[in-house]
CSV table of C-alpha atoms and ligand atoms in Angstrom, one decimal:
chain,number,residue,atom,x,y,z
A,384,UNK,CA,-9.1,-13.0,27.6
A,385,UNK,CA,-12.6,-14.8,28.1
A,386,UNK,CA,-15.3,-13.2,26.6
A,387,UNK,CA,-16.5,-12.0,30.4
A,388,UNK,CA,-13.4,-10.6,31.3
A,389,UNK,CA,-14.1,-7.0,32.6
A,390,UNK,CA,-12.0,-4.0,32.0
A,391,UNK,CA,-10.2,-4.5,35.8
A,392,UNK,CA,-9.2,-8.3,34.4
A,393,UNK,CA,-8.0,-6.9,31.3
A,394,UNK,CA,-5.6,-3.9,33.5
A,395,UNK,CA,-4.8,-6.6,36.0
A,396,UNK,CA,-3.3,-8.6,33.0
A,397,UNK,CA,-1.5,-5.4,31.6
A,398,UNK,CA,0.1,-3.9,35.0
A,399,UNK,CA,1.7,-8.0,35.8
A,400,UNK,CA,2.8,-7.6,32.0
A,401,UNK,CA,4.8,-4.1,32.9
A,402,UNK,CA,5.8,-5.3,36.2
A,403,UNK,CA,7.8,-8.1,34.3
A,404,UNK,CA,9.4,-5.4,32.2
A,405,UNK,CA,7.4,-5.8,28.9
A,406,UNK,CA,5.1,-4.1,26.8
A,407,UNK,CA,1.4,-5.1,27.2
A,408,UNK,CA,-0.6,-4.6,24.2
A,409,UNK,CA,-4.5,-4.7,25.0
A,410,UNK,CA,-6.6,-5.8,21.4
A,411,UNK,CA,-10.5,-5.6,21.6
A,412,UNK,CA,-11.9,-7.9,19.4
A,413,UNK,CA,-15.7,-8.4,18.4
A,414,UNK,CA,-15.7,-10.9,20.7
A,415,UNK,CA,-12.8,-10.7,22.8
A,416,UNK,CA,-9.8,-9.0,24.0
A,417,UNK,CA,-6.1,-10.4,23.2
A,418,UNK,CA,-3.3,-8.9,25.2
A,419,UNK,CA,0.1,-9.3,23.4
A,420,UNK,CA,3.3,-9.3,25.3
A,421,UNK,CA,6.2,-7.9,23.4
A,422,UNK,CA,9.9,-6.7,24.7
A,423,UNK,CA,11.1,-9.6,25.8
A,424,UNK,CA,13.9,-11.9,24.6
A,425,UNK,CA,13.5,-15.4,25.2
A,426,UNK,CA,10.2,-17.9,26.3
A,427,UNK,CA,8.3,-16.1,29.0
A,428,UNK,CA,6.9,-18.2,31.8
A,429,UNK,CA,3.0,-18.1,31.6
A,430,UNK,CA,2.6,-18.7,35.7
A,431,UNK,CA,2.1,-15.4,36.2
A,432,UNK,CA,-0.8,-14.7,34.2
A,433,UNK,CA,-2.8,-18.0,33.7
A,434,UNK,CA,-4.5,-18.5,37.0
A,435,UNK,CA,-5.7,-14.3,36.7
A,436,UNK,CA,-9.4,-13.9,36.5
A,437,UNK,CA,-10.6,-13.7,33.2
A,438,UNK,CA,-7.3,-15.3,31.2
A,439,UNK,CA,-8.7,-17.7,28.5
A,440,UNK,CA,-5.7,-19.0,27.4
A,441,UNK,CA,-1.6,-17.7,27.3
A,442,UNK,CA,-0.4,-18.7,23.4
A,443,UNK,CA,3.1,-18.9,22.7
A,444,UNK,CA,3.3,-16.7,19.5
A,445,UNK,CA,6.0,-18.1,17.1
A,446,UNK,CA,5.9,-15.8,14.1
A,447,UNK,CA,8.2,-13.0,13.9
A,448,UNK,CA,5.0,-10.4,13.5
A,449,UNK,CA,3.0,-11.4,17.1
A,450,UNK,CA,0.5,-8.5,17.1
A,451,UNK,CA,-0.3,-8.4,13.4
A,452,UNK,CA,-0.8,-12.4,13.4
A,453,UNK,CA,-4.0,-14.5,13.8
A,454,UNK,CA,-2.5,-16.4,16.5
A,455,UNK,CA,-2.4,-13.6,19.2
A,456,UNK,CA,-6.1,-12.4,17.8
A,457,UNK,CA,-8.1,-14.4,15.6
A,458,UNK,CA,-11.0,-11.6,15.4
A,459,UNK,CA,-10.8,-9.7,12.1
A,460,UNK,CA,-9.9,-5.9,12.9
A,461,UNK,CA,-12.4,-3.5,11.6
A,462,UNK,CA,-11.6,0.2,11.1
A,463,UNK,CA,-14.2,2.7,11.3
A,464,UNK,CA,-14.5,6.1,11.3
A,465,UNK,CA,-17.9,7.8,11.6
A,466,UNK,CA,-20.2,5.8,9.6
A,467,UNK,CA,-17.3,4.4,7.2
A,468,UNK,CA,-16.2,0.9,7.9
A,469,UNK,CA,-13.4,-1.4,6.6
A,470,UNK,CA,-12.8,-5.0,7.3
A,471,UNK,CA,-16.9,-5.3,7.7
A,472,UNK,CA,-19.0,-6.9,5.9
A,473,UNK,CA,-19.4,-4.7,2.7
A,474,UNK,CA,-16.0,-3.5,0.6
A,475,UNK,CA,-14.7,-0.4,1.3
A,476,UNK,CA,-14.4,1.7,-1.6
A,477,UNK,CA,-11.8,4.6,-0.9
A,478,UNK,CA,-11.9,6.6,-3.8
A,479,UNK,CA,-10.7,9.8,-4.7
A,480,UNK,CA,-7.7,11.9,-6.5
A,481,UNK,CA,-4.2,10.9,-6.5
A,482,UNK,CA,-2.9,14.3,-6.2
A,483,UNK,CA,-5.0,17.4,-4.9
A,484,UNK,CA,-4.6,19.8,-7.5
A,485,UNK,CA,-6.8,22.6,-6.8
A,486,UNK,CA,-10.2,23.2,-4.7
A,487,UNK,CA,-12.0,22.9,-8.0
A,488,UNK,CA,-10.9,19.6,-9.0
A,489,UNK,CA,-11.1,18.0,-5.8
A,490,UNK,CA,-14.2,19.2,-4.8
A,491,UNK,CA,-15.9,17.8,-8.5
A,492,UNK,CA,-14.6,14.3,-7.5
A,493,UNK,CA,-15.8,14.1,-4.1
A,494,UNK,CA,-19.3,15.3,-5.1
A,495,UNK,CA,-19.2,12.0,-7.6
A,496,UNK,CA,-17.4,9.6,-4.9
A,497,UNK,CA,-20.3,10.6,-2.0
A,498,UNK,CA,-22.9,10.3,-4.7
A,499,UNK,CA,-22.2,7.0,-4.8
A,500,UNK,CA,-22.5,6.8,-1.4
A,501,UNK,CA,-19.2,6.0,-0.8
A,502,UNK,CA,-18.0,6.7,2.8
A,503,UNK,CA,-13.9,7.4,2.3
A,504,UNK,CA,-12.4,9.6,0.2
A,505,UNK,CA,-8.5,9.5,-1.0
A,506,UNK,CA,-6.0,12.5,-1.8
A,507,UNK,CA,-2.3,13.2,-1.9
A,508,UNK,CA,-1.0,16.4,-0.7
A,509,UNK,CA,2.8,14.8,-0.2
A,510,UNK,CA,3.7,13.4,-3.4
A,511,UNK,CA,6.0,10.9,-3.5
A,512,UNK,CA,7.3,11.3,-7.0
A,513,UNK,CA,9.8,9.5,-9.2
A,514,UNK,CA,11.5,12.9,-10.3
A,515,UNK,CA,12.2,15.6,-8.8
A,516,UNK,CA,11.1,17.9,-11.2
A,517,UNK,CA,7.3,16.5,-11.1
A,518,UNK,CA,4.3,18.1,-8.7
A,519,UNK,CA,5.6,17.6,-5.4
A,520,UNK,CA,1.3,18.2,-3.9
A,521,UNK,CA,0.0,21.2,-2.6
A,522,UNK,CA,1.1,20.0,1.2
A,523,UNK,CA,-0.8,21.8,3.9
A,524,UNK,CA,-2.7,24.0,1.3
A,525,UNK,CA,-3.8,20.3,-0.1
A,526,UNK,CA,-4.9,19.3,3.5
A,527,UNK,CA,-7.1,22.0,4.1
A,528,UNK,CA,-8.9,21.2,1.0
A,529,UNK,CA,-9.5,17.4,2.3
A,530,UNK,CA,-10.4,18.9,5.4
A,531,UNK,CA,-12.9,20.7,3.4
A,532,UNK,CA,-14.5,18.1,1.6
A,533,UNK,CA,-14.8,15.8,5.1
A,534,UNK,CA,-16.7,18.9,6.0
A,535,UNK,CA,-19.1,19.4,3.3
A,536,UNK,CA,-19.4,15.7,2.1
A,537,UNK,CA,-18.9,13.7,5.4
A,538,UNK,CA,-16.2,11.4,4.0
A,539,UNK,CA,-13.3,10.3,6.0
A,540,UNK,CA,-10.3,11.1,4.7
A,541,UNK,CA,-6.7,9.1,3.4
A,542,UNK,CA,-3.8,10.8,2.6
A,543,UNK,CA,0.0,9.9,2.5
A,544,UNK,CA,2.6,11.1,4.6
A,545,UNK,CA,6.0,10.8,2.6
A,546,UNK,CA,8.0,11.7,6.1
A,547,UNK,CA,7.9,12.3,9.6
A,548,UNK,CA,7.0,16.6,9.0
A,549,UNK,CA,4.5,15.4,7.0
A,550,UNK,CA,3.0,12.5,9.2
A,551,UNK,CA,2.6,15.6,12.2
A,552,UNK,CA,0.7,17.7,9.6
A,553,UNK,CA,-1.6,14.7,8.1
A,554,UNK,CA,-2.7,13.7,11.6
A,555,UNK,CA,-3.8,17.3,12.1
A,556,UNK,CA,-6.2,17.1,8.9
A,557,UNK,CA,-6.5,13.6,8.5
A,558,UNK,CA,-8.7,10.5,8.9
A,559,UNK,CA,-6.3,8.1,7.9
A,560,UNK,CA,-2.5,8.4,7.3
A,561,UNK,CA,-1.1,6.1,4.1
A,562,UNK,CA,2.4,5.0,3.9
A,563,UNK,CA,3.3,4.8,0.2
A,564,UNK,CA,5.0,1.7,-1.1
A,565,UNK,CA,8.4,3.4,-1.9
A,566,UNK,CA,8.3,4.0,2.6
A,567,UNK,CA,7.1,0.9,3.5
A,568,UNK,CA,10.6,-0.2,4.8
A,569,UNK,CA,11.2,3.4,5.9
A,570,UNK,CA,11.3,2.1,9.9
A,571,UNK,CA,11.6,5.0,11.5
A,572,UNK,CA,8.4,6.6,9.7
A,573,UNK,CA,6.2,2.8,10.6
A,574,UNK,CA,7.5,3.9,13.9
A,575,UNK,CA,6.5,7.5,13.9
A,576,UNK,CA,3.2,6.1,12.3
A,577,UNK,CA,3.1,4.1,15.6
A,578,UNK,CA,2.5,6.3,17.9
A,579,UNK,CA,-0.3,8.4,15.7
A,580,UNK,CA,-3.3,8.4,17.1
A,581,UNK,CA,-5.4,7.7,13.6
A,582,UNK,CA,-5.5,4.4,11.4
A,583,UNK,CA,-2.4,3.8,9.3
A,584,UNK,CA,-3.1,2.9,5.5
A,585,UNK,CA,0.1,0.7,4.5
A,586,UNK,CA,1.1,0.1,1.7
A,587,UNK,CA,3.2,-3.2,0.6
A,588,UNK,CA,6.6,-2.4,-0.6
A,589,UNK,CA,6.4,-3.1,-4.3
A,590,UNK,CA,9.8,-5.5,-4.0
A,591,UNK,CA,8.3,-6.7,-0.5
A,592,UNK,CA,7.8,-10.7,0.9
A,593,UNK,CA,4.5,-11.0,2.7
A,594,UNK,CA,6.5,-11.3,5.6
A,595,UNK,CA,8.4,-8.4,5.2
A,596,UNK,CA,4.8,-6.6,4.3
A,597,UNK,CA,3.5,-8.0,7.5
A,598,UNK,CA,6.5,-7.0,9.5
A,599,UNK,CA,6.1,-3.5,8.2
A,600,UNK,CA,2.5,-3.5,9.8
A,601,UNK,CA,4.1,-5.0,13.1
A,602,UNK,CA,6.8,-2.2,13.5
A,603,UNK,CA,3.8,0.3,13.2
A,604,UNK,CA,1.8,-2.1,16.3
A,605,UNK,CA,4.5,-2.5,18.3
A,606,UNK,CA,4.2,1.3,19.0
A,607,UNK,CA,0.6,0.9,19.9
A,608,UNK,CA,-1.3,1.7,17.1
A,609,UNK,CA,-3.3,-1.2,16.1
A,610,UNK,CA,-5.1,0.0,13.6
A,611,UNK,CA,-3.7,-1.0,10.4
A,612,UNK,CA,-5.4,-1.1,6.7
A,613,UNK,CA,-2.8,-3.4,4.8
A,614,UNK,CA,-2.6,-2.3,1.0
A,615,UNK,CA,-1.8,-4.1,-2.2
A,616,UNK,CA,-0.3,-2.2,-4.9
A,617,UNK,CA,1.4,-4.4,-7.3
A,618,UNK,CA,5.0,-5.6,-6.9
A,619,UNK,CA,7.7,-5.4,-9.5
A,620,UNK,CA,8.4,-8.0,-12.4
A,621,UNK,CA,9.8,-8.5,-15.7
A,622,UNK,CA,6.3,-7.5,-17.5
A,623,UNK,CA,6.0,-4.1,-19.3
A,624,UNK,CA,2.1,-4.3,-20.4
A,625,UNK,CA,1.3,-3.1,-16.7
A,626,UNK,CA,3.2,-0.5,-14.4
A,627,UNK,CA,3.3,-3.3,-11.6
A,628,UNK,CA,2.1,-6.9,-11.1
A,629,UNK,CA,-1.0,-7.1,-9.4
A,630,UNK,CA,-0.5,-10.1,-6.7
A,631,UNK,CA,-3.7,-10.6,-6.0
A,632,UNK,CA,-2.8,-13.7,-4.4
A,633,UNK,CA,-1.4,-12.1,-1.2
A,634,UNK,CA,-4.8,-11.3,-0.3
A,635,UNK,CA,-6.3,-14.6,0.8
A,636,UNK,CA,-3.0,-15.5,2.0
A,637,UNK,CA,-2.6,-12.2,4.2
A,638,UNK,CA,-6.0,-12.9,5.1
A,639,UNK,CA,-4.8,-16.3,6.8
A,640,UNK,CA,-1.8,-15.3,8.3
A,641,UNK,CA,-3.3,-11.8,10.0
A,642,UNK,CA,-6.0,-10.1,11.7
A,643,UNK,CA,-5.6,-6.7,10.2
A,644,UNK,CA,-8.1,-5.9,6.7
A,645,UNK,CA,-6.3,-6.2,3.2
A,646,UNK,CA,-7.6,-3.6,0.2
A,647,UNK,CA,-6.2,-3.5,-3.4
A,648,UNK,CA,-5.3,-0.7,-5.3
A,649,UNK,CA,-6.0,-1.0,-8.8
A,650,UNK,CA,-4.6,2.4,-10.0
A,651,UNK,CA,-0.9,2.2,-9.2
A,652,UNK,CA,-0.8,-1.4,-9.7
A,653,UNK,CA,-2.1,-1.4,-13.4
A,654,UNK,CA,-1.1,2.2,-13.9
A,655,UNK,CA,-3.5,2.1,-16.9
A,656,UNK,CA,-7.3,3.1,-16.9
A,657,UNK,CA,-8.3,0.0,-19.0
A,658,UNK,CA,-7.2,-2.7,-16.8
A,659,UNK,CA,-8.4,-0.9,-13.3
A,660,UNK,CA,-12.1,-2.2,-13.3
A,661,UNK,CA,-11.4,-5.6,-14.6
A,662,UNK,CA,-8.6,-5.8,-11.6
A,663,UNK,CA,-11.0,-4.3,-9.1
A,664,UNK,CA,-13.2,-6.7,-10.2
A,665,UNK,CA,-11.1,-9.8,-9.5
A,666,UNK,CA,-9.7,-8.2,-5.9
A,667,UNK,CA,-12.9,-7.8,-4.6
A,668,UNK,CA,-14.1,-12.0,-6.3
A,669,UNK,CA,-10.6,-12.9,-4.3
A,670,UNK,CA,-12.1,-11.2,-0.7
A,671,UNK,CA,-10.5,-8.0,-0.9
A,672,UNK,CA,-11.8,-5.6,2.1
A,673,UNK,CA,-11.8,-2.9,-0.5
A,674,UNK,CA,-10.4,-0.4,-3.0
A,675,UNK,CA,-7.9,2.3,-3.0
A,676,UNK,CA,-9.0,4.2,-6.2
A,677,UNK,CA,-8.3,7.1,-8.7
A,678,UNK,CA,-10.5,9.3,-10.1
A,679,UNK,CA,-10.2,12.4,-11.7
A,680,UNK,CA,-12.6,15.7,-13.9
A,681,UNK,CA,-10.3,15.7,-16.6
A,682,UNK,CA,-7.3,13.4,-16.1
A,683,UNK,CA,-5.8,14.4,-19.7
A,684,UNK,CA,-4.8,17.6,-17.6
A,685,UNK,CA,-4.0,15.6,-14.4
A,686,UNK,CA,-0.8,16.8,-12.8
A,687,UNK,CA,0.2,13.2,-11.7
A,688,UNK,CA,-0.8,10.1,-12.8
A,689,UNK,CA,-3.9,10.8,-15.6
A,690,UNK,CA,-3.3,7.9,-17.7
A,691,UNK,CA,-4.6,5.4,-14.4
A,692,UNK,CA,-7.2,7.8,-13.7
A,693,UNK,CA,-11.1,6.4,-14.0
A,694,UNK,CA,-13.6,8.9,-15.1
A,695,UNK,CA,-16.7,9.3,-14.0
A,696,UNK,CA,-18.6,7.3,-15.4
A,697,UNK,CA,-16.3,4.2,-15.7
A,698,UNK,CA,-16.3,4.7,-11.3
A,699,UNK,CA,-20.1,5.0,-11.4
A,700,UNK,CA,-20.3,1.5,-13.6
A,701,UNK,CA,-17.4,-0.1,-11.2
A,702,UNK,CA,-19.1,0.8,-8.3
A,703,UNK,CA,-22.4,-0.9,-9.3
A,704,UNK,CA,-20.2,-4.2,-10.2
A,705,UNK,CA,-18.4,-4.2,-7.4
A,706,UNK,CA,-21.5,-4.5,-5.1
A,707,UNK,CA,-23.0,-7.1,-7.3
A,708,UNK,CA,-19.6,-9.0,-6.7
A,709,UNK,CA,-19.3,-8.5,-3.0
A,710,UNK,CA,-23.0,-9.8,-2.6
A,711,UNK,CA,-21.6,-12.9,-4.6
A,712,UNK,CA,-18.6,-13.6,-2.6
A,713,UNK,CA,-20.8,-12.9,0.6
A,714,UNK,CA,-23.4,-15.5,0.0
A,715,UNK,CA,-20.7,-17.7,-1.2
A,716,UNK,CA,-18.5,-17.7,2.2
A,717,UNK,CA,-21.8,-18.0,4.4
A,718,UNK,CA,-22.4,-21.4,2.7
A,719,UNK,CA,-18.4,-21.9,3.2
A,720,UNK,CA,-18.6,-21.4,6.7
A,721,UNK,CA,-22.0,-23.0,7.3
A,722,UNK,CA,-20.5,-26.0,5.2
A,723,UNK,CA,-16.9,-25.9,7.4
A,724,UNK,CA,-19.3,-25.7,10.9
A,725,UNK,CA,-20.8,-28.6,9.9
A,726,UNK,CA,-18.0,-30.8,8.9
B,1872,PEP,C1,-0.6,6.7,-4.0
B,1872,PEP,O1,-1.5,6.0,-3.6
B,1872,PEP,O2,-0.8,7.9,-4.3
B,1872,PEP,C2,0.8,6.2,-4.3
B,1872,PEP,C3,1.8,7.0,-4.5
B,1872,PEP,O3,0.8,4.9,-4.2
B,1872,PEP,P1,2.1,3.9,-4.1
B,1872,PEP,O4,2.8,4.2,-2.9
B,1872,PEP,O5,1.5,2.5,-4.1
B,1872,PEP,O6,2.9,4.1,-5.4
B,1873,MN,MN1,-0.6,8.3,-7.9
């Protein structure tokens, strides 16, 4: 739509979409609105909707993912809740406890997290684990507690839904809703994830294509919910010295491709403390949105993964070098696009 289309353009646009039979998808940009048409089977005739007032332009999407693609919206989608912000200009750091152990424990690391002034604050009350014999999360008991601290701290608040009991319960508590690697081809949870009405975290499947990744984000849109944080954990390979391989490379290039903001998680990619900062570092130099990280008191006695676990101190020193970084990469993209005007 034009940048002047009003809200009766934009419905006008919409009902002739449903009146063909398809599903209209309304997108606000900063500067614009796109409407995506979706439902239908072969080329649609755009005679019907170019000559309506306030239609810029009707683009023929040819990628298989049409609402998660720059060609439908080229605005960048930001996500915010309250006075936290991702996609914006500064890095969201989401930071936080893998697992929600106890009041105690959780509590200690969000006192750290908003001390730092971070704005978002990560914690797993549905585990998915490896075995079955591991801590499974404290489930509702765990959500109240991230209730808790949203209360007392003012940080929004990520957790994962492992299934679709889960997903009703996290959008009860919850800021934002994650959907954990080993469920990012899970379709009928991206569905169910659809039609929350909170921001989906998602996570790429650690064997996934970025097409399949950003396929995963379009099955969650094409229910309607267009708020998507896409997440890059680390994807399998033959190397042993890290739990995952970091592709930090899928963020510039996910970046290109799509509308929707792209953090890194250096945690569960590395799966070692040692190599988190160093890896943070590098996501946010590559143009990361942000971080998905774990903290933890005392993660010698952490009930799920400790040895990944920064403490304190090491997220109080990362958190300093990641501004310095993002200021960097800030400046350095201003002259880019000043230089790319210009040309
Ligand atoms: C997590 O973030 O707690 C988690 C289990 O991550 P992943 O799905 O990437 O393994
Ligand atoms: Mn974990």
């Amino acid at each position: 739509m034009k940048s002047d289309a009003t809200e009766s353009d934009i419905r006008r646009v919409v009902e002739t979409i449903e009146s063909l039979g398809f599903k209209a998808h309304p997108m606000p940009g900063a500067n614009r609105t796109a409407i995506g048409l979706t439902g239908n089977q072969g080329p649609v005739p755009t005679d019907p909707f170019a000559d309506l007032p306030g239609v810029a332009e009707c683009v023929r999407v040819t990628k298989p993912y049409k609402l998660v693609g720059r060609d439908l919206k080229h605005d960048k989608t930001i996500i915010k809740i309250g006075d936290a912000e991702l996609g914006g200009e500064e890095p969201a750091i989401i930071a936080g406890v893998c697992a929600v152990e106890s009041y105690e424990q959780t509590m200690l690391t969000a006192e750290v997290v908003a001390e730092m002034g971070c704005k978002w604050f990560r914690g797993g009350a549905f585990k998915p684990r490896t075995s079955p014999y591991a801590f499974q999360g404290l489930a509702e008991e765990g959500l109240k507690i991230l209730a808790d601290v949203r209360e007392r701290f003012g940080l929004a608040i990520v957790t994962e839904a492992v299934d679709e009991p889960a997903l009703d319960l996290c959008e009860r508590y919850a800021d934002v809703i994650q959907i954990g690697t080993r469920n990012s081809q899970n379709f009928s949870l991206l569905k169910r994830a659809g039609q929350a009405r909170k921001p989906i975290l998602l996570k790429r499947g650690m064997s996934s294509t970025l097409e399949e990744f950003l396929l995963a984000a379009e099955y969650v849109m094409s229910e309607g919910n267009y708020q998507v944080i896409l997440c890059e954990r680390g994807v399998r390979t033959f190397g042993s010295h890290s739990r995952f391989t970091p592709d930090l490379s899928v963020i510039p290039a996910a970046q290109r491709l799509s509308h929707l903001p792209i953090i890194f998680d250096p945690s569960h990619s590395t799966g070692n403390r040692e190599t988190v900062i160093p890896m943070a570092r590098a996501a946010i130099a590559v143009g990361a949105d942000g971080i998905l990280v774990d903290i933890h008191p005392y993660p010698e006695r952490a009930l799920c993964d400790g040895p990944q676990a920064l403490l304190f101190d090491m997220f109080r020193e990362m958190v300093g070098q990641l501004r310095a970084i993002a200021e960097i990469v800030k400046t350095h993209s201003a002259v880019h696009n000043v230089a790319a005007q210009g040309a």
